[in-house]
CSV table of C-alpha atoms in Angstrom, one decimal:
chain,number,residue,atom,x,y,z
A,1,UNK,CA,7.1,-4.9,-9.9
A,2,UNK,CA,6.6,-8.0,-8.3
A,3,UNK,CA,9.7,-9.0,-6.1
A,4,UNK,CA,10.8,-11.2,-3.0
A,5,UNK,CA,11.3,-9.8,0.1
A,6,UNK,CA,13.6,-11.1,2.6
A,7,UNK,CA,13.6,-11.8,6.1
A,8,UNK,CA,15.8,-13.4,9.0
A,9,UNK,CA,15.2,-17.1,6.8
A,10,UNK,CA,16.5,-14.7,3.5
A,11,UNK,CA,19.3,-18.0,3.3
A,12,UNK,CA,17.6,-20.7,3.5
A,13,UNK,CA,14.5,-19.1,1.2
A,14,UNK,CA,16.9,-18.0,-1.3
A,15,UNK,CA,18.1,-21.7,-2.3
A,16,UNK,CA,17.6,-23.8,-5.4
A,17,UNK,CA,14.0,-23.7,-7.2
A,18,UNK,CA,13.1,-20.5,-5.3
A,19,UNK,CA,16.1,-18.4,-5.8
A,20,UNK,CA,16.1,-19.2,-9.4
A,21,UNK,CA,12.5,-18.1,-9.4
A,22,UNK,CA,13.6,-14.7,-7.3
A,23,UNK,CA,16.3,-13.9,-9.7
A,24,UNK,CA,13.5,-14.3,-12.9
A,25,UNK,CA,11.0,-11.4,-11.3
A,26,UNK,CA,11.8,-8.4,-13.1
A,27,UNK,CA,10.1,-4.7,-13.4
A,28,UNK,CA,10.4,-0.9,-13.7
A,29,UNK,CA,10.0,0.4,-10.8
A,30,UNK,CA,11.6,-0.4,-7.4
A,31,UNK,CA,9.8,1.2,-4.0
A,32,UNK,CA,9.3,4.8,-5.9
A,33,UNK,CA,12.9,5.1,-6.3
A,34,UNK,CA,13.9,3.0,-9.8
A,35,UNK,CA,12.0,5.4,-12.5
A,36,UNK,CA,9.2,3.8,-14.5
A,37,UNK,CA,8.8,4.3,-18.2
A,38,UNK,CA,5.6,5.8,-17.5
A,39,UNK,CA,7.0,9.8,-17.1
A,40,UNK,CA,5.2,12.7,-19.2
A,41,UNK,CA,8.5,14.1,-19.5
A,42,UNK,CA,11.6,12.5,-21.5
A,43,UNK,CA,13.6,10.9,-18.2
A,44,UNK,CA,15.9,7.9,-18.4
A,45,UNK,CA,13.7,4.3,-17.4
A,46,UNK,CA,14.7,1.3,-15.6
A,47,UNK,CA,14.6,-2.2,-16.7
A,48,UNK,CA,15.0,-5.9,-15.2
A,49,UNK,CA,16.2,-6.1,-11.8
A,50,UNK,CA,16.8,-8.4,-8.5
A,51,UNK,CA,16.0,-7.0,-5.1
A,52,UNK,CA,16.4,-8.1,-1.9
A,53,UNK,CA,14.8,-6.5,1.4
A,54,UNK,CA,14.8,-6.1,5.5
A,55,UNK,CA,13.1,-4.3,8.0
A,56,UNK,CA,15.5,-2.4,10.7
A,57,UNK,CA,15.9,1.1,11.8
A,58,UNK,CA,12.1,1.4,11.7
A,59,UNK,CA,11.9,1.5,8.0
A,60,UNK,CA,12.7,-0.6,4.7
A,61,UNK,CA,17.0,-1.3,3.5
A,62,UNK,CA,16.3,-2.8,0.3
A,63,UNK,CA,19.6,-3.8,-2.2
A,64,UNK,CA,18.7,-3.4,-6.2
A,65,UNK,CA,21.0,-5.7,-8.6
A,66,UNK,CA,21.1,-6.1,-12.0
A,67,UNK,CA,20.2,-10.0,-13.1
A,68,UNK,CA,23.1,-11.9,-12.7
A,69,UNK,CA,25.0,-14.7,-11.1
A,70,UNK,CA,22.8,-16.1,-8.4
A,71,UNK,CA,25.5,-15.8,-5.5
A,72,UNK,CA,25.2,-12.1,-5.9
A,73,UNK,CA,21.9,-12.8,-4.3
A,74,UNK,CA,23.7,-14.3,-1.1
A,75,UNK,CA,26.2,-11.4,-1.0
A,76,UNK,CA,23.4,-8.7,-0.9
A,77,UNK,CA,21.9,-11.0,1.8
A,78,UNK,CA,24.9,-10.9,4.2
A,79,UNK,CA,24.6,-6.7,3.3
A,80,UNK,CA,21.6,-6.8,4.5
A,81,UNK,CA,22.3,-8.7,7.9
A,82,UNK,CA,25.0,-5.9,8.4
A,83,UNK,CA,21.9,-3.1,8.7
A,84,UNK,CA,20.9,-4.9,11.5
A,85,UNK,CA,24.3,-5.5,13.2
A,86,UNK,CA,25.0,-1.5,12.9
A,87,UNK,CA,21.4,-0.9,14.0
A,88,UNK,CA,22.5,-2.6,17.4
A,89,UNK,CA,25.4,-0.7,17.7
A,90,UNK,CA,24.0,2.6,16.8
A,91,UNK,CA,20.2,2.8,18.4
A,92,UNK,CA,19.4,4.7,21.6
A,93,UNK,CA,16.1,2.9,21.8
A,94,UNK,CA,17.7,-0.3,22.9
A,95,UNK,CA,19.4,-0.2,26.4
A,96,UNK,CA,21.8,-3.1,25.3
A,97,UNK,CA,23.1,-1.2,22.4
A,98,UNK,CA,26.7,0.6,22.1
A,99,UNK,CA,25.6,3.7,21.6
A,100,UNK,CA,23.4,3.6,24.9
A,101,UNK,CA,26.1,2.3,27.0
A,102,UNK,CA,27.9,5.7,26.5
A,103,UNK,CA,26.0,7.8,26.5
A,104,UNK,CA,24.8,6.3,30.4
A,105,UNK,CA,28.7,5.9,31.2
A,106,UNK,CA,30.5,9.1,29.7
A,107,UNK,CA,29.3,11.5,32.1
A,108,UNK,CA,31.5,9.7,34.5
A,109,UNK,CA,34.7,9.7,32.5
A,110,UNK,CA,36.4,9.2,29.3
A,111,UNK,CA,34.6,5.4,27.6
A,112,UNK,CA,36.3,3.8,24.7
A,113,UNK,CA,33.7,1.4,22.1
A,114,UNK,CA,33.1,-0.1,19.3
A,115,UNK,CA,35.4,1.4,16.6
A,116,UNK,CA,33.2,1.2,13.9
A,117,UNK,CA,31.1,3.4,16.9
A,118,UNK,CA,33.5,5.9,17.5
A,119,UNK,CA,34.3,6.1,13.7
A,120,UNK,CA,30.7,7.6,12.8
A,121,UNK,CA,30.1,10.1,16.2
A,122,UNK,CA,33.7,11.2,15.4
A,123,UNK,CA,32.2,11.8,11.6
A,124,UNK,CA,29.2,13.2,12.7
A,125,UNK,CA,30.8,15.8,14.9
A,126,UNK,CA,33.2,17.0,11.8
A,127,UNK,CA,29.6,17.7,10.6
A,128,UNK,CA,28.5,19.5,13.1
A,129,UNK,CA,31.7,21.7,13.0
A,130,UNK,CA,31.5,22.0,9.1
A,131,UNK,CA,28.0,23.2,9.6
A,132,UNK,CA,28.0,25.4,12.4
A,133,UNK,CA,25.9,23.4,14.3
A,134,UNK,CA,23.1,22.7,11.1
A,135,UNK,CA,23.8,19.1,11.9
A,136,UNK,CA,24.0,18.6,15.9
A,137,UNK,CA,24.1,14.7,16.7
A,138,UNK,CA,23.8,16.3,20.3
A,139,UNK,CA,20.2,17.7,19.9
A,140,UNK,CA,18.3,14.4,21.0
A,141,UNK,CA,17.1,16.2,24.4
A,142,UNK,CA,15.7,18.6,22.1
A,143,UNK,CA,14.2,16.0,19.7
A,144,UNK,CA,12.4,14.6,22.8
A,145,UNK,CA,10.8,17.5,24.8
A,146,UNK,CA,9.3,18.3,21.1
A,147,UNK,CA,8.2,14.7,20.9
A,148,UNK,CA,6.9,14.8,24.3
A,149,UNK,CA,5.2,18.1,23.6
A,150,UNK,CA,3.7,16.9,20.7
A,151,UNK,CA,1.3,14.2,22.5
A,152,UNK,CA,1.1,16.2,25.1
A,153,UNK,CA,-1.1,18.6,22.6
A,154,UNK,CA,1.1,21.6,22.9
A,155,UNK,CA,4.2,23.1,22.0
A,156,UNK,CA,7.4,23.4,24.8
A,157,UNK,CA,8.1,26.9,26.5
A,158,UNK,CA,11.1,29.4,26.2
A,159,UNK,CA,12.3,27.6,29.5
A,160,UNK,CA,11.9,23.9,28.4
A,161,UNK,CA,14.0,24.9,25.3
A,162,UNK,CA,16.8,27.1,26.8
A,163,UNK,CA,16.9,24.3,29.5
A,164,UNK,CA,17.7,21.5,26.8
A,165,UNK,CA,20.2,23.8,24.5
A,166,UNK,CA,22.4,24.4,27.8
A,167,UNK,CA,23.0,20.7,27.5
A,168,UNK,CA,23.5,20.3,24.0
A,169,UNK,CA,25.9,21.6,21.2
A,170,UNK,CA,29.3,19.6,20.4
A,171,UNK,CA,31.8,21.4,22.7
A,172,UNK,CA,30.2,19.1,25.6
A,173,UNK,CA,31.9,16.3,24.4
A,174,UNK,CA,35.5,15.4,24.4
A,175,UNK,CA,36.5,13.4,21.4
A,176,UNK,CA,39.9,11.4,22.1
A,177,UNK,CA,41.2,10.6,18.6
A,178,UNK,CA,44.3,9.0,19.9
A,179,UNK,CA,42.8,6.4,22.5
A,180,UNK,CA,39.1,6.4,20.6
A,181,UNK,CA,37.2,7.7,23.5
A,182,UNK,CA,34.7,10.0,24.4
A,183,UNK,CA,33.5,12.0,28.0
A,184,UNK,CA,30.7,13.7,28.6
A,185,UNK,CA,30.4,17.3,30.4
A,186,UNK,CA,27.0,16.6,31.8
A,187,UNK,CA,24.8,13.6,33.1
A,188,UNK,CA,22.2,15.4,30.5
A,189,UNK,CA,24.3,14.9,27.4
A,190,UNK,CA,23.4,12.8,24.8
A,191,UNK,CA,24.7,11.8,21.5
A,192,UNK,CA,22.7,10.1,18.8
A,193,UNK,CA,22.7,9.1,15.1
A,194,UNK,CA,19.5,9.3,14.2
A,195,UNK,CA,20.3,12.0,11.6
A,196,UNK,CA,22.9,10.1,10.1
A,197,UNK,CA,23.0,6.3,10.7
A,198,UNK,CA,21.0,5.3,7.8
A,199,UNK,CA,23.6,6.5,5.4
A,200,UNK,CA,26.3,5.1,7.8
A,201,UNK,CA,24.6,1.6,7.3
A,202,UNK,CA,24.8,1.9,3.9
A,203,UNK,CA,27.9,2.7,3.0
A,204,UNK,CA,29.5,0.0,5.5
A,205,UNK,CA,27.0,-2.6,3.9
A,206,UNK,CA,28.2,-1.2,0.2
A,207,UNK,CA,31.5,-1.6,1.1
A,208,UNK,CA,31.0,-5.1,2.0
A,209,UNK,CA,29.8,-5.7,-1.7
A,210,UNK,CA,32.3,-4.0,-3.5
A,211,UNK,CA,34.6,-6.4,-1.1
A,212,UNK,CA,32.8,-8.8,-3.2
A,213,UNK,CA,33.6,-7.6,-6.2
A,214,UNK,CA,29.6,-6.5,-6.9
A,215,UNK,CA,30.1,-3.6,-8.6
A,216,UNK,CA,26.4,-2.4,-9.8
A,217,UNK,CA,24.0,-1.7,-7.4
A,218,UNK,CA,21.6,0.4,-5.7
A,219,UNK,CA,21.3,0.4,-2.2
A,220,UNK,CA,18.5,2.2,0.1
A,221,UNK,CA,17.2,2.7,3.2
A,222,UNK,CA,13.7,4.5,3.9
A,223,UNK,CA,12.2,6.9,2.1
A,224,UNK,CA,15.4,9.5,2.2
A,225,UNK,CA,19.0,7.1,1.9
A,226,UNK,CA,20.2,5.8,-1.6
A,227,UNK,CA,24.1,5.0,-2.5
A,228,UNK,CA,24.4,4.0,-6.0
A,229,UNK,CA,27.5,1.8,-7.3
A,230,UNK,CA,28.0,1.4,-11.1
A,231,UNK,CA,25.0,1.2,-13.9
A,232,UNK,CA,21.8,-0.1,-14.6
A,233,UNK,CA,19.9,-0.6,-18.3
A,234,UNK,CA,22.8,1.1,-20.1
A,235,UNK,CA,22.4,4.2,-18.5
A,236,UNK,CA,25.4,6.0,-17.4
A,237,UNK,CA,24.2,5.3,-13.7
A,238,UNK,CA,21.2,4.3,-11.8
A,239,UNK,CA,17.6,6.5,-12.3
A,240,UNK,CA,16.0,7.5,-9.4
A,241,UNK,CA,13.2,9.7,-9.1
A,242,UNK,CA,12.7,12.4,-7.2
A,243,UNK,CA,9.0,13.6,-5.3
A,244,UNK,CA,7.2,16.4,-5.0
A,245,UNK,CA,7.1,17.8,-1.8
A,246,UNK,CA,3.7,19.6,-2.3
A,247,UNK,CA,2.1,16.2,-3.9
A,248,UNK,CA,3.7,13.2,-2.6
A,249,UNK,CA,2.3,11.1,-4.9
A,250,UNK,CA,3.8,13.4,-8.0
A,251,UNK,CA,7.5,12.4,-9.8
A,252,UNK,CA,9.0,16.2,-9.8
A,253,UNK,CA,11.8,14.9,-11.7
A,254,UNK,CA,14.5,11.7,-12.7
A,255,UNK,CA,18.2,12.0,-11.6
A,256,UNK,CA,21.1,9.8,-12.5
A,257,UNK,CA,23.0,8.0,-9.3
A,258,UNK,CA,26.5,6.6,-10.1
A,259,UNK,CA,29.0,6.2,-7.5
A,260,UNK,CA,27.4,8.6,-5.4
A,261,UNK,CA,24.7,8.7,-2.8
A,262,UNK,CA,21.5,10.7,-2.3
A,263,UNK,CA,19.3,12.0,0.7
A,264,UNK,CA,16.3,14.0,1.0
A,265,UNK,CA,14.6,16.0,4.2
A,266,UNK,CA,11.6,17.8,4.2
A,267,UNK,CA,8.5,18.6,6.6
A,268,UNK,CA,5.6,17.8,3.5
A,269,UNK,CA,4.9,14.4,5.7
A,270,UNK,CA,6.2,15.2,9.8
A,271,UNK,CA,4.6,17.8,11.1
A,272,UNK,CA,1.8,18.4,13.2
A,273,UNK,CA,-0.5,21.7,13.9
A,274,UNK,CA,-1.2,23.9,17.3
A,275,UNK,CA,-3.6,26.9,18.0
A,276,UNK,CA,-3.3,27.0,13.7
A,277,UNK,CA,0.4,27.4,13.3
A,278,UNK,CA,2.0,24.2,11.6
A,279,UNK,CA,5.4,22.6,12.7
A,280,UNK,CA,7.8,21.1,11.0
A,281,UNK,CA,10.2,17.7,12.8
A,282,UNK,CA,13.3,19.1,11.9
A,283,UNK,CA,14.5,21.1,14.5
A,284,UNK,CA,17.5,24.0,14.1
A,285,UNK,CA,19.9,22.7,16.8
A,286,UNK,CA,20.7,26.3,17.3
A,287,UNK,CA,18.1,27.6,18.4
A,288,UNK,CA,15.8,25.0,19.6
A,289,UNK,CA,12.7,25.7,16.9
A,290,UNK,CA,11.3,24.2,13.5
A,291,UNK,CA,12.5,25.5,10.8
A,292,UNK,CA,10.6,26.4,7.5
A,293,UNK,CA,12.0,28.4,5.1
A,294,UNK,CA,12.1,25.0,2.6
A,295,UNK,CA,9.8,22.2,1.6
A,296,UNK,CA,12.5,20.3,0.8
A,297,UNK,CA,16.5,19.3,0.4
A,298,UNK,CA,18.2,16.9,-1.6
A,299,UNK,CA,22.3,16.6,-1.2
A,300,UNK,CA,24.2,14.5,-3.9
A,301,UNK,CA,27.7,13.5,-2.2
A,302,UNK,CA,29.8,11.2,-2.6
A,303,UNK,CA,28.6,8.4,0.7
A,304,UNK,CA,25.6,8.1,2.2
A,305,UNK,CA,26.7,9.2,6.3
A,306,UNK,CA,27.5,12.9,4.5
A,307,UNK,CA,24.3,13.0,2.6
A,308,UNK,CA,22.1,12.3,5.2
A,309,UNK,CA,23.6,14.8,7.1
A,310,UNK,CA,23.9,17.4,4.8
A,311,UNK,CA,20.3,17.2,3.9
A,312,UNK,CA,19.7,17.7,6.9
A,313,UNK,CA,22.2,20.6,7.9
A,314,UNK,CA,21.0,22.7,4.4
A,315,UNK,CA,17.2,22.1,5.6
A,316,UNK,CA,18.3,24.2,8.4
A,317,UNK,CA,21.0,26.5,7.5
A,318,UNK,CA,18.5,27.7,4.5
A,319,UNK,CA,19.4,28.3,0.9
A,320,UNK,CA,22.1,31.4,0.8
A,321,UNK,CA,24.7,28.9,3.6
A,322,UNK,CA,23.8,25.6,1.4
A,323,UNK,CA,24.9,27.1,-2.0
A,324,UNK,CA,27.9,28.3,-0.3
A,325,UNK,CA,28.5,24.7,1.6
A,326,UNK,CA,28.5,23.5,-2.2
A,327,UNK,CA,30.8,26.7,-3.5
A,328,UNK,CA,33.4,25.5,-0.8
A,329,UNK,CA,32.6,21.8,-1.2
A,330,UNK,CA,32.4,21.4,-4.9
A,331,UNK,CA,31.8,17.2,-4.6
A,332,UNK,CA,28.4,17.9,-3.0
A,333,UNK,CA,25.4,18.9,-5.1
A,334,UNK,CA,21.6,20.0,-4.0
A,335,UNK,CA,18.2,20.9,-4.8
A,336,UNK,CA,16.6,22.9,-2.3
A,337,UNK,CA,12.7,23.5,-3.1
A,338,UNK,CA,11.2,26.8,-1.2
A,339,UNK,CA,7.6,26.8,-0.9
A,340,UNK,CA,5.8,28.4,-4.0
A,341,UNK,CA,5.2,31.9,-4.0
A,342,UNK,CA,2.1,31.8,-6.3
A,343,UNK,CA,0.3,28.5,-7.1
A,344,UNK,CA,1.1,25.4,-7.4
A,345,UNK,CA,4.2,25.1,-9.2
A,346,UNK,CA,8.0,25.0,-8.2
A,347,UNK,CA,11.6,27.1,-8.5
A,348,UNK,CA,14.2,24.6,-7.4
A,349,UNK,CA,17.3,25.7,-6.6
A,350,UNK,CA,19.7,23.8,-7.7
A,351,UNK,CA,24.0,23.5,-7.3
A,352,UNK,CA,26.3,21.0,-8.4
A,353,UNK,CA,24.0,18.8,-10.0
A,354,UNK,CA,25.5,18.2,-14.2
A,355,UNK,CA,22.1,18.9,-16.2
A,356,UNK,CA,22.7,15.6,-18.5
A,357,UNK,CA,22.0,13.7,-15.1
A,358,UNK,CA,18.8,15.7,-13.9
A,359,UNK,CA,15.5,15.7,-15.4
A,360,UNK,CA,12.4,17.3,-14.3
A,361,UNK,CA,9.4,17.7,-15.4
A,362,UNK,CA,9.1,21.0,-16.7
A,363,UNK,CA,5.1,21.4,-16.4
A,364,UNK,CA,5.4,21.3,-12.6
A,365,UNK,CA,8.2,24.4,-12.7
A,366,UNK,CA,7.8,27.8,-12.8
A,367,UNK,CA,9.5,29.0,-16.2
């Protein structure tokens, strides 16, 4: 599809002739996640859309309309300054951030922030607890010595791990819901949102539009972050479609986003190899180790925060505590793909998910 991209001019390129021109361009398929019309397999097809995009969290936010009024244009364009407001307040890679002011100050004592700050560590440590610790916002220590580890050619030792898990797991860090404040038991804590800031982003940003009375949409960040508002093409919601995690470059399937949001984790693309053994990014907070039991999760909920982190939290808990997550949480709904037994072909496992809103392509399945 051809398409404008914005950038930090997005307002004054999006004026007169040129927005005009912007709101013409029109396709079928929007960064791999809008499905084509071009499927095997009978799956629902997009049509004529508007998108506006940014760089910020390292990766691509991107807002999908339908054609419309043109100052829908400038409303997805203030969304999309948002990202990059919340990715100041939320990175531990800039020193001048939020986030990295507490986690450098809360060792010595009790620090209030940003509310919007404290908001999404206080989510992300409901999580944690509604987990069991398959989604640990306290697990960056571990997250580094792997990263470290990694360039360094090798993998960490028993001792480098045990030394990081004795300073992380959420019952180091007091939460203050009254006064909005956190402390930290240890100058080694850490806190950060990398597991779940995208989706945060996404739905403050969508709520910003539906403050503007924008009411169909599709909103993404990455590769692994979609919220979906309304319709598109007179579909009973927005098609997006869904890899495979063995071939990349393979559609497994088409699923229906209304009012929802959608995020997928996986090891297919992260992962590196030592002495012959491969290893996964995603780390099991628990224990300190990659984990590998599934190529791939995707968690339907109903924002974008709980999605990413429930992806996440199932890619580690494995299947048997994800279907019981979604028996106990019956709003959230998965597909959790276990590497093949035989071959080349797939046995999702799937909860939650109505079958008039999923298609997949049934020659890449195991019947």
């Amino acid at each position: 599809m051809s398409e404008k991209k914005t950038t930090s001019n997005r307002r004054d390129f999006l004026t007169g002739r040129v927005l005009k021109q912007a709101a013409e361009r029109v396709g079928n398929d929007i960064a791999d996640y809008l499905n084509d019309a071009t499927e095997d397999f009978a799956a629902p097809s997009g049509g004529s859309t508007i998108r506006l995009s940014t760089r910020a969290m390292a990766t691509e936010f991107a807002v999908v309309m339908n054609p419309g009024p043109s100052q829908q244009v400038m409303h997805a364009s203030d969304a999309l300054d948002l990202i990059h407001e919340l990715e100041h307040l939320m990175t531990v890679y800039k020193p001048t951030s939020e986030m990295s002011r507490v986690n450098a100050q809360a060792a010595n004592g009790a620090v209030s922030m940003d509310p919007r700050l404290f908001e999404i560590l206080d989510r992300s440590r409901e999580i944690c607890v509604d987990t069991k610790g398959g989604f640990d916002p306290s697990s960056g220590p571990l997250i580094a010595l792997w990263r470290e580890c990694r360039l360094q050619g090798r993998i960490p030792t028993e001792k480098e791990i045990s030394d990081c898990l004795s300073h992380t797991g959420i019952d180091q860090f007091d939460f203050d819901n009254l006064a909005h404040t956190i402390r930290y038991r240890s100058p080694q804590n850490e806190l950060n949102l990398g597991g779940i800031g995208k989706g945060y982003a996404l739905d403050q940003a969508g709520r910003f539009l539906l403050d503007q009375e924008l009411e169909d949409w599709l909103f993404y960040g990455g590769f692994s972050s979609i919220l979906a508002r309304g319709t598109h093409n007179q579909l009973p919601g927005w098609p997006v479609g869904i890899k495979n995690p063995l071939f990349t470059s393979q559609r497994l399937g088409t699923i229906l986003l209304k009012d929802c949001s959608m995020s997928t984790s996986g090891s297919s693309v992260q992962h590196f190899r030592h002495q012959g053994k491969r290893y996964g990014h995603i780390l099991d907070p628990r224990t300190g180790w990659p984990v590998s039991e599934l190529l791939s999760v995707t968690v339907i909920a109903p924002d974008a925060a709980l999605a990413d982190a429930l992806s996440t939290a199932f890619y580690v808990i494995g299947i048997e505590k994800a279907l019981e997550y979604c028996d106990n949480h019956t709003e959230i709904g998965t597909i959790l793909i276990p590497p093949p037994a035989h071959g080349r072909k797939l046995s999702p496992v799937i909860r939650g998910i109505p079958n008039e809103f999923l298609f997949l392509d049934r020659d890449q399945l195991l019947s």
